[in-house]
Coordinates of N, CA and C in Angstrom, one line a residue:
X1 N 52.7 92.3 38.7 CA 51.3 92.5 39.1 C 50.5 93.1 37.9
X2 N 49.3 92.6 37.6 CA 48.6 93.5 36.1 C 47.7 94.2 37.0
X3 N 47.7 95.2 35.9 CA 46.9 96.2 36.5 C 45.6 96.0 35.4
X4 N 44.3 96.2 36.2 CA 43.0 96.2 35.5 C 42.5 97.1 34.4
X5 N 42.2 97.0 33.6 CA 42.0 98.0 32.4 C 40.6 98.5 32.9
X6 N 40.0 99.7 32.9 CA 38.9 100.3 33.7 C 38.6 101.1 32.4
X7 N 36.7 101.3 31.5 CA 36.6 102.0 31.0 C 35.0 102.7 31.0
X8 N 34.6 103.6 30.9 CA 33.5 104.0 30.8 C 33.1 105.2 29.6
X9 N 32.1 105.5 29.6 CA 32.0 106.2 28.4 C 30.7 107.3 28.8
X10 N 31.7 108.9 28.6 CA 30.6 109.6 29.0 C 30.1 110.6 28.3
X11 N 28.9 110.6 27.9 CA 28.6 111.6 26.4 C 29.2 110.7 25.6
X12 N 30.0 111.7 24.6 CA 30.9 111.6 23.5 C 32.3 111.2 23.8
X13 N 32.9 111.2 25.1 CA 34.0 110.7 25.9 C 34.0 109.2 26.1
X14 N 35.5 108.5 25.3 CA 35.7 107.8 25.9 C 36.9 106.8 27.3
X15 N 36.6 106.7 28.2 CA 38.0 106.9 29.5 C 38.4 105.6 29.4
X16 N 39.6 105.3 29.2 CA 40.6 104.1 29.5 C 41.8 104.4 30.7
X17 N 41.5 103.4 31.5 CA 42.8 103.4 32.0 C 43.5 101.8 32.0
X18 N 44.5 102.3 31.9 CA 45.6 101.2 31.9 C 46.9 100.6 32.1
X19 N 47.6 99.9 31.5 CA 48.8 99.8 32.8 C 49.7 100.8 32.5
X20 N 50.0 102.0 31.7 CA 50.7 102.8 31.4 C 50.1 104.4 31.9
X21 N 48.7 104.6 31.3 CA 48.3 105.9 31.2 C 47.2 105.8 31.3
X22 N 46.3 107.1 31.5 CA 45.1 107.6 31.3 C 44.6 108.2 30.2
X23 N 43.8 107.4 29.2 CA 43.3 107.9 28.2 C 42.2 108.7 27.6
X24 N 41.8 109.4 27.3 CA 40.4 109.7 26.7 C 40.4 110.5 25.4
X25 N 39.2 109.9 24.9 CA 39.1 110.1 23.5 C 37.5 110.5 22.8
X26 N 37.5 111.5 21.9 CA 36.4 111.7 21.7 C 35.9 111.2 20.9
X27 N 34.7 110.4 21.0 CA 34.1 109.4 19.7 C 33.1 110.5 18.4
X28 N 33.8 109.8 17.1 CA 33.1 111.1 16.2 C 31.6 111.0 16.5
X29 N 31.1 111.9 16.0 CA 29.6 111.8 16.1 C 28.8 111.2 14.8
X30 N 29.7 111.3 14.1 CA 28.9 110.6 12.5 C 28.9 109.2 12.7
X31 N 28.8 108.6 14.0 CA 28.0 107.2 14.3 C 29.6 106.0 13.6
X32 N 30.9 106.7 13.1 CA 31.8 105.9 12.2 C 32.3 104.7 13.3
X33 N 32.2 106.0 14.7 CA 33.4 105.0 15.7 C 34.6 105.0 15.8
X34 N 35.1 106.0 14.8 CA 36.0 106.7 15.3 C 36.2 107.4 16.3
X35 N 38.0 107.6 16.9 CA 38.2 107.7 18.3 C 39.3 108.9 18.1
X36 N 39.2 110.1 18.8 CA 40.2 111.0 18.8 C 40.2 111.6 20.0
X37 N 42.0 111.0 20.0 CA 42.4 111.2 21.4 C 42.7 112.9 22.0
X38 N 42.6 113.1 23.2 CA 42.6 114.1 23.9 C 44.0 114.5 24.9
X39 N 44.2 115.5 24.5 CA 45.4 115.9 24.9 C 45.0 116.8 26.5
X40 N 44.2 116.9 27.1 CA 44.1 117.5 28.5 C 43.6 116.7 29.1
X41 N 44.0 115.5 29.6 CA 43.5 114.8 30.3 C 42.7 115.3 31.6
X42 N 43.5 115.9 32.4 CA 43.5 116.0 33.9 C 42.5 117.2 33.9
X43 N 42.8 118.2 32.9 CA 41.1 119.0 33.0 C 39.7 118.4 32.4
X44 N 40.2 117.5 31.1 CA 39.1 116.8 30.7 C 38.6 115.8 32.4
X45 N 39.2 115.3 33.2 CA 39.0 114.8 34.0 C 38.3 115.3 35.0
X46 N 38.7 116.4 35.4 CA 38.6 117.4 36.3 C 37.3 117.8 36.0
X47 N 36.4 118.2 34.7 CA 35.0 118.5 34.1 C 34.3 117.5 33.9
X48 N 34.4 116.2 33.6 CA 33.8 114.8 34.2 C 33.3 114.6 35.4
X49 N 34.5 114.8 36.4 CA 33.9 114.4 38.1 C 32.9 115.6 37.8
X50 N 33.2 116.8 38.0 CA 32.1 117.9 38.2 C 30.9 117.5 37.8
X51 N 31.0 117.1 36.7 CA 29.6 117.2 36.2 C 28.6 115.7 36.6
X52 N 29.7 114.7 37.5 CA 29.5 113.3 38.0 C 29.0 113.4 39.8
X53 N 29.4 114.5 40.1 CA 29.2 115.2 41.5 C 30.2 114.3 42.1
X54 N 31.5 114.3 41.4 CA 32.1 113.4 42.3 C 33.7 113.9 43.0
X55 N 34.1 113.8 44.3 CA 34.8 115.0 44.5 C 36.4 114.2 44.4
X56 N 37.0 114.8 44.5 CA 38.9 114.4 44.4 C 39.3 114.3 46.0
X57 N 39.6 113.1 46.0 CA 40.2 112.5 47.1 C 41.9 112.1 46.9
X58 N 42.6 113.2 47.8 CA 43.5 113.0 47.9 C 44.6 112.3 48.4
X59 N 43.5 111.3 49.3 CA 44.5 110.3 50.0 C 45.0 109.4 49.5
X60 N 43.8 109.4 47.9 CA 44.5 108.4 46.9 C 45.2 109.2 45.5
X61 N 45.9 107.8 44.9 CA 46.8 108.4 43.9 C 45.6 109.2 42.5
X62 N 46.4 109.8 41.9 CA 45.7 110.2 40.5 C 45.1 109.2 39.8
X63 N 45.8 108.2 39.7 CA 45.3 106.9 39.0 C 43.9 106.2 39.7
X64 N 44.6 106.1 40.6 CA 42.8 105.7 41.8 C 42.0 106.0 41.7
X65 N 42.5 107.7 41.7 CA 40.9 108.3 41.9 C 40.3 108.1 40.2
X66 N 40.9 108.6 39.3 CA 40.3 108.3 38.1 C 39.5 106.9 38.2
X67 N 40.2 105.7 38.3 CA 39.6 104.2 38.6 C 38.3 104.4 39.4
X68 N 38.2 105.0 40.5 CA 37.1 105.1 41.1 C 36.1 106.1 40.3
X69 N 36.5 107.3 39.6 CA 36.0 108.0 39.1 C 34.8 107.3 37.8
X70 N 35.8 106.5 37.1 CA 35.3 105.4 36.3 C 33.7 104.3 37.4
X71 N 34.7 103.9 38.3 CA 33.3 103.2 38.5 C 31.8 103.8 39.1
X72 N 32.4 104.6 39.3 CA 31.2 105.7 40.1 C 30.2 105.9 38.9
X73 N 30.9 106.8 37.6 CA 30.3 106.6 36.3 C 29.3 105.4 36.3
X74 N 30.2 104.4 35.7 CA 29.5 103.5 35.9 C 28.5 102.9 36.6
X75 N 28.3 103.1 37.9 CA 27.4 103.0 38.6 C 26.0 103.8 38.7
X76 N 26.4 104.6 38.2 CA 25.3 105.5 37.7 C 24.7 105.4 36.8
X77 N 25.5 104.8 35.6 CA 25.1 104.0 34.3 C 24.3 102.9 34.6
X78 N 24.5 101.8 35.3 CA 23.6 101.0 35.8 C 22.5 100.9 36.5
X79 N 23.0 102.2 37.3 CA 20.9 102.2 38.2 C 20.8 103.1 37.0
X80 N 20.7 103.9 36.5 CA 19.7 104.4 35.4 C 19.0 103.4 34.4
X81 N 19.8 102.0 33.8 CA 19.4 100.9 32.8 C 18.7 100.3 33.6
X82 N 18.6 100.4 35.2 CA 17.6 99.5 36.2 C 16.6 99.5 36.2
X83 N 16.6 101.4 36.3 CA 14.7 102.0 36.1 C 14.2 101.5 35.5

């Protein structure tokens, strides 16, 4: 079964998930596009939802909720580009 690659980008954060792990990385600011990965995922994650107002649901796995975490992001990303 493949699993769906989910990404979104928040600030300077960028979130991958994929069929192994949960990634995120912070994109330099000198515009290069360079990517440097992040070693606290699950708190870096944990201060994303917060600041996404989005709450941890435990019925689902870690991975889920990140996945949903992601599209929520995203979603929010899109009605903003709508206005």
């Amino acid at each position: 079964m493949a699993t769906v690659k989910r990404t979104a980008i928040v600030g300077d954060l960028f979130i991958e998930t994929g069929n192994k792990e949960i990634e995120i990385y912070r994109i330099a600011p000198d515009g290069s596009g360079a990517l440097k990965r992040i070693d606290d995922v699950q708190g870096t994650i944990r201060h994303i939802a917060e600041k996404a107002g989005f709450e941890r649901d435990y019925n689902l796995s870690y991975r889920q909720y990140v996945a949903r975490l992601i599209q929520h992001i995203n979603g929010l990303e899109n009605k903003k580009n709508d206005r």
